[in-house]
Short mmCIF file of C-alpha atoms in Angstrom, two decimals:
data_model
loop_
_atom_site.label_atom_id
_atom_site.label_comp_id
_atom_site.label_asym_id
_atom_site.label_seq_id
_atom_site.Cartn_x
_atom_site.Cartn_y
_atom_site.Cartn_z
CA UNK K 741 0.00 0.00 0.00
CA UNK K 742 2.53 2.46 0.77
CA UNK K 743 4.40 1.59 -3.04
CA UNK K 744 1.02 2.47 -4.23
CA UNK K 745 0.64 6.01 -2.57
CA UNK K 746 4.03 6.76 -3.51
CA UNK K 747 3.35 5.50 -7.58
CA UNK K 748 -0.13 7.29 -7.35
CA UNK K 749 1.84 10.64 -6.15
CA UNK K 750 4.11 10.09 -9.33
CA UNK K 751 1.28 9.51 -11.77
CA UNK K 752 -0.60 12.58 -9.82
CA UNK K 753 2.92 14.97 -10.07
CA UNK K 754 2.72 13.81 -14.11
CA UNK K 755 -0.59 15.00 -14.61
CA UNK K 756 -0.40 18.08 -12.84
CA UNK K 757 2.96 18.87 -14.71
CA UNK K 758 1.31 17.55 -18.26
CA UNK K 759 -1.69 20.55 -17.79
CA UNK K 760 0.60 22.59 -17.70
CA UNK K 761 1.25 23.55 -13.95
CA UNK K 762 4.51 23.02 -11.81
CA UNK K 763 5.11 20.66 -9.12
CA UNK K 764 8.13 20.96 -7.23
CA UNK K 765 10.50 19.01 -4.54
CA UNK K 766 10.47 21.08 -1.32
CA UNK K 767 13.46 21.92 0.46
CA UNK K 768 13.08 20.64 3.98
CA UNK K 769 14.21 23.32 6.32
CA UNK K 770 14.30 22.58 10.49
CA UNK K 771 10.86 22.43 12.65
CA UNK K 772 12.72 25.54 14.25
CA UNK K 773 13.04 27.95 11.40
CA UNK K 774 9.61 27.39 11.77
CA UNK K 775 8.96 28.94 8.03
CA UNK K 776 6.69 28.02 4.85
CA UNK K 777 7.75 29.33 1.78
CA UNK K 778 6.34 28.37 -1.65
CA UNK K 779 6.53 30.10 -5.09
CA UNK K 780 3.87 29.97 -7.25
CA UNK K 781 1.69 28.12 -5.44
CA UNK K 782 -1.95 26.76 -6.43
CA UNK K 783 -4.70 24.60 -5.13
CA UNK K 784 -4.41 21.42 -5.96
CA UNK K 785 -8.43 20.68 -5.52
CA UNK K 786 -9.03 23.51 -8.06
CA UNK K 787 -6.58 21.74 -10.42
CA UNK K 788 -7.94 18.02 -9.98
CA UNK K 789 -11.11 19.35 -10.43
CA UNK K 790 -10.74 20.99 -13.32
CA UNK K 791 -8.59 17.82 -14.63
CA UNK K 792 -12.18 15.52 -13.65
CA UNK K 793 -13.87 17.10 -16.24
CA UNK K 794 -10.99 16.68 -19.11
CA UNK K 795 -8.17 14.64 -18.28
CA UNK K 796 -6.19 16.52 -21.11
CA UNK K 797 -6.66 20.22 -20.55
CA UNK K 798 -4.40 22.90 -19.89
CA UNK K 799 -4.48 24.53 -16.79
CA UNK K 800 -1.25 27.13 -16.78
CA UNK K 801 -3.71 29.90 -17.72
CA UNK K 802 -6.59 29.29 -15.68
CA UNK K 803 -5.75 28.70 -12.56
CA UNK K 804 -3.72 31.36 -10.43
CA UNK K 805 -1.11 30.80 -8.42
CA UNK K 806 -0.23 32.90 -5.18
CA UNK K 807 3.58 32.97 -3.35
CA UNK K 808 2.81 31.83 0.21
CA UNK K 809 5.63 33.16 2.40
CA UNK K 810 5.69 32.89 6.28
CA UNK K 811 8.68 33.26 8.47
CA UNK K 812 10.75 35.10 10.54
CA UNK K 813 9.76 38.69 8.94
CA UNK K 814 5.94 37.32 9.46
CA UNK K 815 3.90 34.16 10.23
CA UNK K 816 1.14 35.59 10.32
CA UNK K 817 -1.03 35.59 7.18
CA UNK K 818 -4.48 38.11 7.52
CA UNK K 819 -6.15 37.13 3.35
CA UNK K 820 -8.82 39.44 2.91
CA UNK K 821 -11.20 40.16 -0.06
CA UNK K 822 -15.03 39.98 -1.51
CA UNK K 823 -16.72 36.98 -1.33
CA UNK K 824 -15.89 34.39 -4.27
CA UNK K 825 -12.30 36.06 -4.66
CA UNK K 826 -10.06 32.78 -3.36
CA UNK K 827 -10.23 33.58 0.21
CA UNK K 828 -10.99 29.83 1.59
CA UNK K 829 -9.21 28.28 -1.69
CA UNK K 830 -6.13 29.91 -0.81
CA UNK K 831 -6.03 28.88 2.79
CA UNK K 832 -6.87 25.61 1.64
CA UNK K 833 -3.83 25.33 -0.30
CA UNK K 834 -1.66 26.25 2.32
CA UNK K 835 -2.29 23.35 4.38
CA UNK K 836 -2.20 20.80 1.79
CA UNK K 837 1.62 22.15 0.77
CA UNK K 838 1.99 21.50 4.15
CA UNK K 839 0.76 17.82 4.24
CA UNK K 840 1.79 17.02 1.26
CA UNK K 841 5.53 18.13 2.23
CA UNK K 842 5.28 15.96 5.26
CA UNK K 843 4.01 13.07 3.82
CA UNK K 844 7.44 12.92 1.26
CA UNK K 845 5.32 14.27 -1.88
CA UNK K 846 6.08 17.06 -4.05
CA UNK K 847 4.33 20.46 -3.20
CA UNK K 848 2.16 23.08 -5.83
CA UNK K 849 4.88 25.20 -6.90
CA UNK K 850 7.67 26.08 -8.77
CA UNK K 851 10.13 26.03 -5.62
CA UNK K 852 9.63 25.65 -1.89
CA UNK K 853 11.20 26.07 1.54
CA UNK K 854 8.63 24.01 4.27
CA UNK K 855 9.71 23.75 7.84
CA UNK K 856 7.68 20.67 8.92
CA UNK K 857 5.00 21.13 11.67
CA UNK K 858 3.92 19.24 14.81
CA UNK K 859 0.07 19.60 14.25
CA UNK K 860 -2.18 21.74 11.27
CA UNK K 861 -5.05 23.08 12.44
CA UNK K 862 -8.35 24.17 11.07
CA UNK K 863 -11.30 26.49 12.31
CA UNK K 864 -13.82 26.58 9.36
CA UNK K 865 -17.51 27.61 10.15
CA UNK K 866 -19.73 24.70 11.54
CA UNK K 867 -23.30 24.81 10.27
CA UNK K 868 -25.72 25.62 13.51
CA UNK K 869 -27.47 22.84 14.23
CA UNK K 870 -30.96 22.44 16.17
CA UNK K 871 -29.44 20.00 18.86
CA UNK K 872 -26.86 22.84 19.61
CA UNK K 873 -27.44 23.94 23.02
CA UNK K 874 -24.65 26.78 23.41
CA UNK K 875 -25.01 29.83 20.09
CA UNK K 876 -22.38 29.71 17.50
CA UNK K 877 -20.10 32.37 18.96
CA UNK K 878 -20.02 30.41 21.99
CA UNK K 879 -19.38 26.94 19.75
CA UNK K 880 -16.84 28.71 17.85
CA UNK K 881 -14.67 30.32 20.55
CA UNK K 882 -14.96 27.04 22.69
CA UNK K 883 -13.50 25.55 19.55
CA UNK K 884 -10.78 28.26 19.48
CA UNK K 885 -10.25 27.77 22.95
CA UNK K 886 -9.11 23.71 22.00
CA UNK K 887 -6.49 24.87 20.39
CA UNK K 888 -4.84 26.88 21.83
CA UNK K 889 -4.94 24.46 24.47
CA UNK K 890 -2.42 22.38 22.63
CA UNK K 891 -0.94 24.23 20.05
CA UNK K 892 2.63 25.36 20.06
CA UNK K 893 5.13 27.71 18.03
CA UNK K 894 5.78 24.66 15.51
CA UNK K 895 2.00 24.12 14.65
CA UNK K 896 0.21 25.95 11.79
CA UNK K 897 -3.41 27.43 12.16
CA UNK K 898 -5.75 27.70 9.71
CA UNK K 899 -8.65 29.72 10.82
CA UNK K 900 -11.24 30.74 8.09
CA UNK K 901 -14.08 33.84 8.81
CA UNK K 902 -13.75 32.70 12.35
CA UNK K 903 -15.96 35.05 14.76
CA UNK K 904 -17.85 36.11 11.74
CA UNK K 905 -20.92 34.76 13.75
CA UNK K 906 -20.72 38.08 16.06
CA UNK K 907 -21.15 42.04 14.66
CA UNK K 908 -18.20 43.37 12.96
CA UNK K 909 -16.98 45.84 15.64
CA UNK K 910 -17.01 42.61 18.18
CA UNK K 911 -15.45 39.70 15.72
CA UNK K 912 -12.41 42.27 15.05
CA UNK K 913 -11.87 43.17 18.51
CA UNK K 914 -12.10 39.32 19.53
CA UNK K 915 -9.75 38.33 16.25
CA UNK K 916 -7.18 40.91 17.18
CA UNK K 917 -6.83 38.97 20.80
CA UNK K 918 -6.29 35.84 18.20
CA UNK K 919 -3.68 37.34 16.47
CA UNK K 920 -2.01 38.49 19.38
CA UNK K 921 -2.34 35.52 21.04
CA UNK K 922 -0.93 33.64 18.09
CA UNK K 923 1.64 36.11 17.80
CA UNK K 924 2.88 35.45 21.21
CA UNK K 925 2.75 31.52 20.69
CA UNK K 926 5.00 32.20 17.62
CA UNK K 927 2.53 29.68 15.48
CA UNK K 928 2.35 29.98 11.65
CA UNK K 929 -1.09 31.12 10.85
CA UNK K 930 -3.42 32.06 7.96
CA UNK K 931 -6.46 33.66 8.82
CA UNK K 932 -8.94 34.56 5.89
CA UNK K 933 -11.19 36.89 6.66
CA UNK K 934 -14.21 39.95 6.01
CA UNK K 935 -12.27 41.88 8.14
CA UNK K 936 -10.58 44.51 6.30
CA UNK K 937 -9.49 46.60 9.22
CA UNK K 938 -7.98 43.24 10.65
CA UNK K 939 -5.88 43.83 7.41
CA UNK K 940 -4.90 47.14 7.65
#
């Protein structure tokens, strides 16, 4: 099974590369430089989904790519925009560079610096369900609260619209405690967001 993943990743890397889009071999930097850098990166679920529908097609023109750079001058990403403008894709793509690198494969990109991480994780909006006692601020920041519990300055966070459940002038004031808070852990983070005075 393991031959298989690997020789799946190969034929994967080939098709990718054959539309027209670059795959590269990361360079593996120490868990304490505690940086992600990756040039002209892309999401790999926009690709592959784009490939479902013809196997054939060339890609190199439609689908962006992005430089993802955290590290010592900032690990802190704040990805802002309107809605439908590659917000969540974007985020998305950072963490599977990240898993990819760790799991030996090549990464979306035409070079890349990863330093490998102890945990990723995510804080995407939950759906409110009717068996949900507690609102979905409260679901959301107990969420938050998890981990933080357990992260630490080698983990990456991926938190997309978090606190967007709350008004405006509340979520920013609550995200900027986030960011400090993440700031202080020394975390990599990307945080996509409404926000654009959490940009600024």
């Amino acid at each position: 099974s393991e031959f298989d993943f690997y020789l799946g990743a190969v034929k994967l890397i080939n098709q990718l590369q054959a539309a027209g889009l670059p795959m590269c071999r990361p360079k593996v930097l120490p868990k304490e430089a505690r940086v992600t850098e990756v040039k002209d990166s892309y999401s790999l679920t926009l690709a592959l989904d784009r490939l479902a529908t013809n196997p054939v097609r060339k890609l190199d023109e439609e689908i962006v790519t992005n430089d993802i750079r955290m590290g010592p001058e900032g690990r802190i990403l704040v990805i802002t925009g309107p809605n439908q403008g590659g917000k969540t894709t974007y985020l998305r793509s950072i963490g599977l560079v990240q898993v990819m690198m760790q799991a030996g494969l090549f990464v979306p990109g035409t070079e890349a610096k990863i330093s490998p991480v102890d945990w990723v994780y995510t804080h995407f909006a939950e759906q409110e369900g009717t068996d949900n006692i507690e609102g979905r601020l409260s679901a959301e920041l107990r969420r938050l609260a998890e981990i933080f519990e357990t992260a630490t300055p080698y983990s990456l966070l991926l938190l997309n619209e978090s606190l967007a459940s709350t008004s405006p002038g509340e979520s920013l004031y609550l995200t900027l405690d986030i960011i400090r808070a993440v700031r202080f852990l020394g975390a990599r983070a990307a945080f996509a967001t409404h926000l654009h005075e959490l940009a600024e």
